[in-house]
Amino acid sequence: MKEKLLEKFAELFGDAEGVKVYFAPGRVNLIGEHTDYNGGHVFPCALTIGTYGAARKRTDNKLHFYSMNFERVGMQEAAVDALEKEKDSDWTNYPKGVMWTFAKRGYEMPCGLDLVLFGNIPNGSGLSSSASLEVLTGFILRDLYGFDVTNTDLALIGQYAENNYNGMNCGIMDQFASAMGKKDNAIFLDTATLSYEYAPIELEGAKVVVTNSKVKHSLVNSAYNQRRSECETALSELQNVADIKGLGDLSEEEFEKYKTAIKDDVRVRRAKHAVYENRRTIRAVEALKNNDIVLFGELMNASHVSLRDDYEVSCEEIDILVDEAWKISGVIGSRITGGGFGGCTVSIVKDEAIDTFKEQLGKAYEEKTGKTAEFYIVEIGDGPYIL
Ligand code: GLA
């Protein structure tokens, strides 16, 4: 990969002297969905796929962006002192947003840079290609300009850029998983405090399998932002009767006791998901510690039902993948993963059932939707690094 990027860099900018190549991972979330902006827990892990970038400082203030994934678009230009929000958004808004956020925090880039990118996360798959690009950009800026920021800062900067430059009100999970990833471990993160703990994923005789539906429904961002604001309204209604900072502060019992304070049925279901999903996540990590993989799988399945029925972020194609997966013997658990409305499912499958899983699920999905699913056996990787 390094050679490929350096070659492209030299082709575009004359030579590749002094160019460094960097990587930041995508993520898959095992459980804890739509809890991260509700002060709840999440349990994602970094992948070994993500975004690569070859970068070199310039002597002027220009920025050159080139993506090997969008060759037809060609080279994009900007300038370090002209990063104010632009309406004609494209993929360069991710790196630009991060640079803009750094500058807002007092980390001004003293000069521009040339950046060639390549990502190997399937487009629109919900495996956080955008978060990986944000974390990658922050990581590159820190290395090239010596900005004094931690990896947690890189995650927060990425999230800020996504919220305020790109208009997507995401939580912290994706950027945190990318910035803080650790090989063979998932991250049990309390989004209320950002305290976290690594949990080794050593599934005896089973693997984590991601299935890409290859579907991405439109209006994802607006539906996501809408869910978030429904939760915020529900929280403020609950705050009339309970002393809480986030929905993640409530147990299931407390929620049942207070829920009549929420004056709309849809909002009751949204808040219920956030509360119950948070508790499921805590319980799932507990189960993993006790080597109770069966319980972990049951909690994954319950997570899917809640995301489908109460949070309403699934879709027909994803429900087919999950329903069909549940029928296959050797499947320990299966659910939608990520923001929703398409993208991927995550499943835990026994080693000996993996071939059947791919074959049977692939066939059923194709028969029912006319689409070809893609399978990816998860390798859990590290956070950002220099190649
Ligand atoms: C998207 C967001 C995350 C998180 C998930 C749902 O991936 O970027 O912050 O809210 O959806 O769990």
Tab-separated table of C-alpha atoms and ligand atoms in Angstrom:
chain	number	residue	atom	x	y	z
A	1	MET	CA	0.000	0.000	0.000
A	2	LYS	CA	2.835	2.337	0.911
A	3	GLU	CA	4.477	1.917	-2.499
A	4	LYS	CA	1.212	2.490	-4.312
A	5	LEU	CA	0.633	5.773	-2.497
A	6	LEU	CA	4.219	6.982	-2.889
A	7	GLU	CA	4.099	6.197	-6.586
A	8	LYS	CA	0.911	8.200	-7.004
A	9	PHE	CA	2.316	11.014	-4.944
A	10	ALA	CA	5.437	11.221	-7.143
A	11	GLU	CA	3.280	11.123	-10.262
A	12	LEU	CA	1.189	14.039	-9.016
A	13	PHE	CA	3.800	16.180	-7.300
A	14	GLY	CA	7.046	15.421	-9.136
A	15	ASP	CA	8.753	13.307	-6.506
A	16	ALA	CA	8.044	11.617	-3.177
A	17	GLU	CA	11.034	12.798	-1.231
A	18	GLY	CA	10.326	13.155	2.476
A	19	VAL	CA	6.751	11.937	2.060
A	20	LYS	CA	5.329	9.935	4.964
A	21	VAL	CA	2.523	7.423	4.728
A	22	TYR	CA	-0.072	7.134	7.473
A	23	PHE	CA	-3.071	4.950	8.281
A	24	ALA	CA	-6.190	5.303	10.428
A	25	PRO	CA	-8.738	2.481	10.827
A	26	GLY	CA	-12.472	2.175	10.343
A	27	ARG	CA	-14.555	0.498	13.049
A	28	VAL	CA	-17.289	-1.971	13.676
A	29	ASN	CA	-19.509	-1.688	16.709
A	30	LEU	CA	-20.260	-4.961	18.507
A	31	ILE	CA	-23.057	-3.552	20.676
A	32	GLY	CA	-24.213	-0.190	22.067
A	33	GLU	CA	-25.900	1.536	19.148
A	34	HIS	CA	-27.229	5.090	19.276
A	35	THR	CA	-26.142	5.342	22.880
A	36	ASP	CA	-23.082	7.536	22.332
A	37	TYR	CA	-24.966	10.831	22.125
A	38	ASN	CA	-27.129	9.772	25.064
A	39	GLY	CA	-24.355	9.450	27.621
A	40	GLY	CA	-24.364	5.668	27.358
A	41	HIS	CA	-21.816	2.939	26.682
A	42	VAL	CA	-20.521	1.604	23.385
A	43	PHE	CA	-18.385	-1.407	22.489
A	44	PRO	CA	-16.688	-0.892	19.121
A	45	CYS	CA	-13.368	-2.127	17.768
A	46	ALA	CA	-10.993	-0.733	15.177
A	47	LEU	CA	-10.557	-2.662	11.945
A	48	THR	CA	-7.470	-3.366	9.878
A	49	ILE	CA	-9.158	-1.627	6.953
A	50	GLY	CA	-9.357	2.151	6.897
A	51	THR	CA	-7.798	5.150	5.164
A	52	TYR	CA	-4.196	5.592	4.065
A	53	GLY	CA	-2.647	8.985	3.385
A	54	ALA	CA	0.686	10.086	1.897
A	55	ALA	CA	1.494	13.616	3.019
A	56	ARG	CA	4.160	16.278	2.774
A	57	LYS	CA	4.285	19.879	3.921
A	58	ARG	CA	4.424	22.629	1.324
A	59	THR	CA	6.295	25.895	1.481
A	60	ASP	CA	3.211	27.973	0.574
A	61	ASN	CA	-0.253	27.924	2.159
A	62	LYS	CA	-1.943	25.728	-0.441
A	63	LEU	CA	-3.689	22.447	0.238
A	64	HIS	CA	-3.837	19.764	-2.417
A	65	PHE	CA	-6.117	16.784	-1.927
A	66	TYR	CA	-6.209	13.753	-4.174
A	67	SER	CA	-8.175	10.572	-3.552
A	68	MET	CA	-7.304	7.386	-5.361
A	69	ASN	CA	-10.904	6.332	-4.709
A	70	PHE	CA	-12.255	9.263	-6.716
A	71	GLU	CA	-9.705	9.521	-9.524
A	72	ARG	CA	-12.210	11.078	-11.884
A	73	VAL	CA	-12.649	14.062	-9.568
A	74	GLY	CA	-8.929	14.744	-9.822
A	75	MET	CA	-6.976	17.138	-7.675
A	76	GLN	CA	-8.829	19.423	-5.280
A	77	GLU	CA	-7.350	22.636	-4.011
A	78	ALA	CA	-7.886	24.802	-0.948
A	79	ALA	CA	-5.812	27.077	1.256
A	80	VAL	CA	-5.018	26.895	4.963
A	81	ASP	CA	-6.388	30.389	5.579
A	82	ALA	CA	-9.617	29.839	3.650
A	83	LEU	CA	-11.242	26.897	5.382
A	84	GLU	CA	-14.467	28.596	6.396
A	85	LYS	CA	-17.421	26.366	5.739
A	86	GLU	CA	-18.255	25.822	2.103
A	87	LYS	CA	-21.684	24.710	0.978
A	88	ASP	CA	-20.578	22.682	-2.060
A	89	SER	CA	-19.606	19.757	0.079
A	90	ASP	CA	-17.580	16.806	-1.143
A	91	TRP	CA	-15.205	14.348	0.532
A	92	THR	CA	-12.523	17.020	1.047
A	93	ASN	CA	-14.807	18.520	3.686
A	94	TYR	CA	-13.618	15.785	6.057
A	95	PRO	CA	-9.927	16.755	6.031
A	96	LYS	CA	-10.822	20.438	5.673
A	97	GLY	CA	-13.176	20.245	8.648
A	98	VAL	CA	-10.418	18.779	10.806
A	99	MET	CA	-7.952	21.496	9.766
A	100	TRP	CA	-10.604	24.127	10.448
A	101	THR	CA	-11.200	22.652	13.916
A	102	PHE	CA	-7.485	22.596	14.736
A	103	ALA	CA	-7.247	26.281	13.736
A	104	LYS	CA	-10.267	27.122	15.904
A	105	ARG	CA	-8.428	25.536	18.844
A	106	GLY	CA	-5.365	27.672	18.218
A	107	TYR	CA	-3.397	25.131	16.199
A	108	GLU	CA	-2.843	27.110	12.999
A	109	MET	CA	-1.074	25.295	10.212
A	110	PRO	CA	2.029	27.350	9.388
A	111	CYS	CA	1.988	26.095	5.788
A	112	GLY	CA	-0.076	23.913	3.470
A	113	LEU	CA	0.338	20.287	2.480
A	114	ASP	CA	-0.100	17.800	-0.331
A	115	LEU	CA	-2.181	14.800	0.541
A	116	VAL	CA	-2.882	11.634	-1.449
A	117	LEU	CA	-5.462	9.297	0.002
A	118	PHE	CA	-6.659	5.778	-0.469
A	119	GLY	CA	-9.365	4.047	1.544
A	120	ASN	CA	-10.191	0.344	1.531
A	121	ILE	CA	-13.449	0.510	3.478
A	122	PRO	CA	-16.324	-0.242	1.105
A	123	ASN	CA	-18.169	2.984	0.307
A	124	GLY	CA	-21.293	3.712	2.315
A	125	SER	CA	-20.895	0.501	4.304
A	126	GLY	CA	-21.270	2.153	7.700
A	127	LEU	CA	-17.799	1.074	8.803
A	128	SER	CA	-16.771	4.684	9.440
A	129	SER	CA	-14.709	5.643	6.457
A	130	SER	CA	-15.382	9.297	7.282
A	131	ALA	CA	-14.225	8.968	10.902
A	132	SER	CA	-11.088	7.191	9.718
A	133	LEU	CA	-10.367	10.068	7.338
A	134	GLU	CA	-10.912	12.614	10.106
A	135	VAL	CA	-8.646	10.791	12.548
A	136	LEU	CA	-6.068	10.264	9.811
A	137	THR	CA	-6.040	13.993	9.031
A	138	GLY	CA	-5.611	14.930	12.683
A	139	PHE	CA	-2.866	12.347	13.088
A	140	ILE	CA	-1.020	13.728	10.054
A	141	LEU	CA	-1.336	17.331	11.269
A	142	ARG	CA	-0.022	16.353	14.693
A	143	ASP	CA	2.961	14.607	13.146
A	144	LEU	CA	3.803	17.220	10.501
A	145	TYR	CA	3.280	20.377	12.569
A	146	GLY	CA	4.016	19.039	16.046
A	147	PHE	CA	0.587	19.946	17.469
A	148	ASP	CA	0.349	18.908	21.097
A	149	VAL	CA	-2.820	16.802	21.148
A	150	THR	CA	-3.625	13.337	22.473
A	151	ASN	CA	-5.393	10.574	20.586
A	152	THR	CA	-8.547	11.326	22.554
A	153	ASP	CA	-8.241	14.914	21.301
A	154	LEU	CA	-7.963	13.583	17.750
A	155	ALA	CA	-11.276	11.802	18.282
A	156	LEU	CA	-12.937	14.905	19.745
A	157	ILE	CA	-11.584	17.122	16.966
A	158	GLY	CA	-12.884	14.684	14.355
A	159	GLN	CA	-16.309	14.641	15.983
A	160	TYR	CA	-16.384	18.437	16.250
A	161	ALA	CA	-15.505	18.728	12.565
A	162	GLU	CA	-18.188	16.237	11.615
A	163	ASN	CA	-20.802	18.055	13.724
A	164	ASN	CA	-19.894	21.607	12.854
A	165	TYR	CA	-18.286	21.488	9.429
A	166	ASN	CA	-20.230	18.635	7.888
A	167	GLY	CA	-23.547	19.021	9.686
A	168	MET	CA	-23.779	15.435	10.921
A	169	ASN	CA	-24.501	15.428	14.667
A	170	CYS	CA	-22.724	12.152	15.357
A	171	GLY	CA	-21.572	11.026	18.772
A	172	ILE	CA	-17.992	10.204	19.703
A	173	MET	CA	-17.957	6.448	19.053
A	174	ASP	CA	-16.547	6.240	15.526
A	175	GLN	CA	-13.720	8.726	15.935
A	176	PHE	CA	-12.851	7.310	19.356
A	177	ALA	CA	-12.710	3.747	18.032
A	178	SER	CA	-10.471	4.842	15.174
A	179	ALA	CA	-8.138	6.977	17.295
A	180	MET	CA	-7.916	4.601	20.265
A	181	GLY	CA	-8.092	1.203	18.572
A	182	LYS	CA	-6.053	-1.676	19.924
A	183	LYS	CA	-5.266	-4.904	18.116
A	184	ASP	CA	-7.512	-7.820	19.145
A	185	ASN	CA	-9.436	-5.647	21.619
A	186	ALA	CA	-12.784	-3.926	21.647
A	187	ILE	CA	-13.170	-0.644	23.525
A	188	PHE	CA	-15.732	-0.421	26.291
A	189	LEU	CA	-16.309	3.319	26.363
A	190	ASP	CA	-18.495	5.324	28.699
A	191	THR	CA	-19.431	8.254	26.478
A	192	ALA	CA	-20.581	10.317	29.469
A	193	THR	CA	-17.042	10.528	30.876
A	194	LEU	CA	-14.860	9.177	28.041
A	195	SER	CA	-13.418	6.660	30.467
A	196	TYR	CA	-12.717	3.401	28.708
A	197	GLU	CA	-11.335	-0.039	29.096
A	198	TYR	CA	-9.995	-2.499	26.528
A	199	ALA	CA	-11.594	-5.929	26.366
A	200	PRO	CA	-9.774	-8.710	24.537
A	201	ILE	CA	-11.927	-10.352	21.895
A	202	GLU	CA	-10.848	-13.949	22.031
A	203	LEU	CA	-13.881	-15.838	20.961
A	204	GLU	CA	-13.152	-19.452	21.426
A	205	GLY	CA	-14.147	-21.253	18.252
A	206	ALA	CA	-15.996	-18.284	16.739
A	207	LYS	CA	-15.373	-15.166	14.694
A	208	VAL	CA	-16.881	-11.746	14.190
A	209	VAL	CA	-18.273	-11.474	10.682
A	210	VAL	CA	-19.422	-8.270	9.022
A	211	THR	CA	-21.970	-8.590	6.227
A	212	ASN	CA	-22.363	-5.662	3.891
A	213	SER	CA	-25.897	-5.243	2.546
A	214	LYS	CA	-24.499	-2.902	-0.128
A	215	VAL	CA	-27.495	-0.696	0.527
A	216	LYS	CA	-27.341	2.870	1.688
A	217	HIS	CA	-30.614	4.684	1.921
A	218	SER	CA	-30.730	8.407	1.318
A	219	LEU	CA	-31.522	10.950	4.042
A	220	VAL	CA	-29.399	8.989	6.494
A	221	ASN	CA	-27.956	12.130	8.043
A	222	SER	CA	-31.285	13.866	8.457
A	223	ALA	CA	-32.890	10.744	9.968
A	224	TYR	CA	-29.901	10.402	12.297
A	225	ASN	CA	-30.099	14.035	13.401
A	226	GLN	CA	-33.835	13.603	13.929
A	227	ARG	CA	-33.306	10.584	16.232
A	228	ARG	CA	-30.799	12.581	18.178
A	229	SER	CA	-33.135	15.494	18.694
A	230	GLU	CA	-35.999	13.165	19.696
A	231	CYS	CA	-33.734	11.769	22.410
A	232	GLU	CA	-32.796	15.259	23.538
A	233	THR	CA	-36.434	16.248	23.857
A	234	ALA	CA	-37.222	13.033	25.758
A	235	LEU	CA	-34.310	13.750	28.080
A	236	SER	CA	-35.524	17.229	28.883
A	237	GLU	CA	-39.004	15.841	29.605
A	238	LEU	CA	-37.502	13.226	31.935
A	239	GLN	CA	-35.428	15.878	33.658
A	240	ASN	CA	-38.690	17.333	34.979
A	241	VAL	CA	-39.056	14.247	37.138
A	242	ALA	CA	-35.572	12.761	37.489
A	243	ASP	CA	-32.179	14.193	38.274
A	244	ILE	CA	-30.251	12.903	35.251
A	245	LYS	CA	-27.700	14.264	32.803
A	246	GLY	CA	-28.279	11.743	30.035
A	247	LEU	CA	-30.537	8.807	29.185
A	248	GLY	CA	-27.581	6.584	30.024
A	249	ASP	CA	-28.032	7.502	33.698
A	250	LEU	CA	-31.274	5.529	33.946
A	251	SER	CA	-31.768	1.859	34.710
A	252	GLU	CA	-34.608	0.050	32.956
A	253	GLU	CA	-36.676	0.146	36.163
A	254	GLU	CA	-36.187	3.885	36.578
A	255	PHE	CA	-37.127	4.456	32.968
A	256	GLU	CA	-40.368	2.493	33.377
A	257	LYS	CA	-41.150	4.534	36.466
A	258	TYR	CA	-40.547	7.923	34.862
A	259	LYS	CA	-41.501	7.365	31.246
A	260	THR	CA	-44.960	8.967	31.500
A	261	ALA	CA	-43.120	12.297	31.686
A	262	ILE	CA	-42.404	11.859	27.959
A	263	LYS	CA	-45.399	13.233	26.157
A	264	ASP	CA	-45.161	11.414	22.872
A	265	ASP	CA	-45.168	7.717	22.063
A	266	VAL	CA	-42.445	7.890	19.449
A	267	ARG	CA	-40.142	9.655	21.874
A	268	VAL	CA	-40.924	7.056	24.560
A	269	ARG	CA	-39.719	4.327	22.207
A	270	ARG	CA	-36.592	6.248	21.201
A	271	ALA	CA	-35.656	6.885	24.828
A	272	LYS	CA	-36.486	3.314	25.773
A	273	HIS	CA	-34.039	2.061	23.190
A	274	ALA	CA	-31.291	4.361	24.462
A	275	VAL	CA	-31.794	3.279	28.084
A	276	TYR	CA	-32.161	-0.461	27.431
A	277	GLU	CA	-29.368	-0.559	24.844
A	278	ASN	CA	-26.980	1.050	27.282
A	279	ARG	CA	-27.804	-1.585	29.913
A	280	ARG	CA	-27.484	-4.362	27.319
A	281	THR	CA	-24.030	-3.092	26.440
A	282	ILE	CA	-22.858	-3.125	30.051
A	283	ARG	CA	-24.273	-6.618	30.447
A	284	ALA	CA	-22.726	-7.830	27.185
A	285	VAL	CA	-19.232	-6.778	28.265
A	286	GLU	CA	-19.834	-8.511	31.590
A	287	ALA	CA	-20.910	-11.649	29.712
A	288	LEU	CA	-17.767	-11.535	27.605
A	289	LYS	CA	-15.617	-11.295	30.716
A	290	ASN	CA	-17.372	-14.404	32.017
A	291	ASN	CA	-16.797	-16.167	28.707
A	292	ASP	CA	-20.563	-16.339	28.256
A	293	ILE	CA	-20.635	-15.847	24.531
A	294	VAL	CA	-24.165	-17.226	24.260
A	295	LEU	CA	-25.501	-14.415	26.434
A	296	PHE	CA	-23.445	-11.930	24.440
A	297	GLY	CA	-25.146	-13.197	21.283
A	298	GLU	CA	-28.614	-12.973	22.830
A	299	LEU	CA	-27.958	-9.382	23.788
A	300	MET	CA	-26.840	-8.621	20.223
A	301	ASN	CA	-30.095	-10.079	18.929
A	302	ALA	CA	-32.130	-8.041	21.412
A	303	SER	CA	-30.202	-4.954	20.322
A	304	HIS	CA	-31.317	-5.556	16.756
A	305	VAL	CA	-34.975	-5.954	17.703
A	306	SER	CA	-34.858	-2.699	19.628
A	307	LEU	CA	-33.128	-0.824	16.799
A	308	ARG	CA	-35.672	-2.225	14.363
A	309	ASP	CA	-38.862	-1.682	16.345
A	310	ASP	CA	-38.262	1.113	18.842
A	311	TYR	CA	-35.496	3.161	17.278
A	312	GLU	CA	-36.560	2.407	13.689
A	313	VAL	CA	-33.161	2.687	12.075
A	314	SER	CA	-33.116	-0.673	10.297
A	315	CYS	CA	-34.429	-1.309	6.793
A	316	GLU	CA	-35.826	-4.208	4.797
A	317	GLU	CA	-32.485	-5.425	3.431
A	318	ILE	CA	-30.782	-5.388	6.819
A	319	ASP	CA	-33.731	-7.159	8.465
A	320	ILE	CA	-33.474	-9.889	5.830
A	321	LEU	CA	-29.768	-10.336	6.575
A	322	VAL	CA	-30.421	-10.560	10.304
A	323	ASP	CA	-33.501	-12.819	10.076
A	324	GLU	CA	-31.720	-15.209	7.729
A	325	ALA	CA	-28.587	-15.203	9.890
A	326	TRP	CA	-30.643	-16.107	12.953
A	327	LYS	CA	-31.870	-19.235	11.129
A	328	ILE	CA	-28.374	-20.594	10.542
A	329	SER	CA	-27.043	-23.008	13.114
A	330	GLY	CA	-23.729	-21.833	14.516
A	331	VAL	CA	-24.760	-18.182	14.514
A	332	ILE	CA	-24.381	-16.935	18.081
A	333	GLY	CA	-25.770	-13.455	17.481
A	334	SER	CA	-26.482	-11.033	14.653
A	335	ARG	CA	-27.543	-7.397	14.485
A	336	ILE	CA	-27.396	-4.211	12.483
A	337	THR	CA	-24.262	-2.189	13.220
A	338	GLY	CA	-23.548	1.525	12.925
A	339	GLY	CA	-25.904	4.400	12.232
A	340	GLY	CA	-28.434	2.317	10.289
A	341	PHE	CA	-30.641	2.655	7.180
A	342	GLY	CA	-28.434	0.195	5.316
A	343	GLY	CA	-24.767	-0.585	5.726
A	344	CYS	CA	-23.670	-3.712	7.530
A	345	THR	CA	-24.676	-6.330	10.043
A	346	VAL	CA	-22.299	-7.786	12.582
A	347	SER	CA	-22.556	-11.433	13.583
A	348	ILE	CA	-20.720	-13.873	15.771
A	349	VAL	CA	-20.400	-17.153	13.950
A	350	LYS	CA	-18.833	-20.419	15.008
A	351	ASP	CA	-15.733	-21.302	12.999
A	352	GLU	CA	-17.232	-24.426	11.509
A	353	ALA	CA	-20.361	-22.544	10.391
A	354	ILE	CA	-18.643	-19.677	8.574
A	355	ASP	CA	-18.678	-21.242	5.107
A	356	THR	CA	-22.359	-22.200	5.453
A	357	PHE	CA	-23.079	-18.735	6.804
A	358	LYS	CA	-21.612	-17.012	3.766
A	359	GLU	CA	-23.188	-19.402	1.325
A	360	GLN	CA	-26.661	-19.690	2.845
A	361	LEU	CA	-26.998	-16.054	3.807
A	362	GLY	CA	-25.560	-14.824	0.523
A	363	LYS	CA	-28.018	-16.988	-1.400
A	364	ALA	CA	-31.088	-16.031	0.649
A	365	TYR	CA	-30.194	-12.348	0.425
A	366	GLU	CA	-29.760	-12.512	-3.312
A	367	GLU	CA	-33.056	-14.352	-3.752
A	368	LYS	CA	-34.983	-11.856	-1.650
A	369	THR	CA	-33.362	-8.590	-2.720
A	370	GLY	CA	-31.540	-9.264	-5.991
A	371	LYS	CA	-28.416	-7.899	-4.327
A	372	THR	CA	-25.095	-9.535	-3.554
A	373	ALA	CA	-23.945	-9.285	0.027
A	374	GLU	CA	-20.273	-9.089	0.896
A	375	PHE	CA	-18.641	-10.798	3.866
A	376	TYR	CA	-15.689	-9.709	5.865
A	377	ILE	CA	-14.108	-11.704	8.690
A	378	VAL	CA	-13.130	-9.061	11.198
A	379	GLU	CA	-9.528	-8.540	12.138
A	380	ILE	CA	-9.299	-6.090	14.996
A	381	GLY	CA	-6.500	-3.611	14.436
A	382	ASP	CA	-4.654	-0.742	16.067
A	383	GLY	CA	-5.410	2.960	16.020
A	384	PRO	CA	-3.550	5.320	13.650
A	385	TYR	CA	0.097	4.667	12.781
A	386	ILE	CA	2.893	5.622	10.413
A	387	LEU	CA	3.806	2.972	7.866
B	1	GLA	C1	-22.999	6.639	13.607
B	1	GLA	C2	-22.443	7.781	14.443
B	1	GLA	C3	-22.007	7.302	15.831
B	1	GLA	C4	-23.103	6.481	16.497
B	1	GLA	C5	-23.652	5.432	15.554
B	1	GLA	C6	-24.843	4.717	16.128
B	1	GLA	O1	-21.980	5.726	13.295
B	1	GLA	O2	-21.353	8.399	13.784
B	1	GLA	O3	-21.635	8.405	16.614
B	1	GLA	O4	-24.120	7.303	17.000
B	1	GLA	O5	-24.035	5.976	14.305
B	1	GLA	O6	-24.482	3.975	17.231
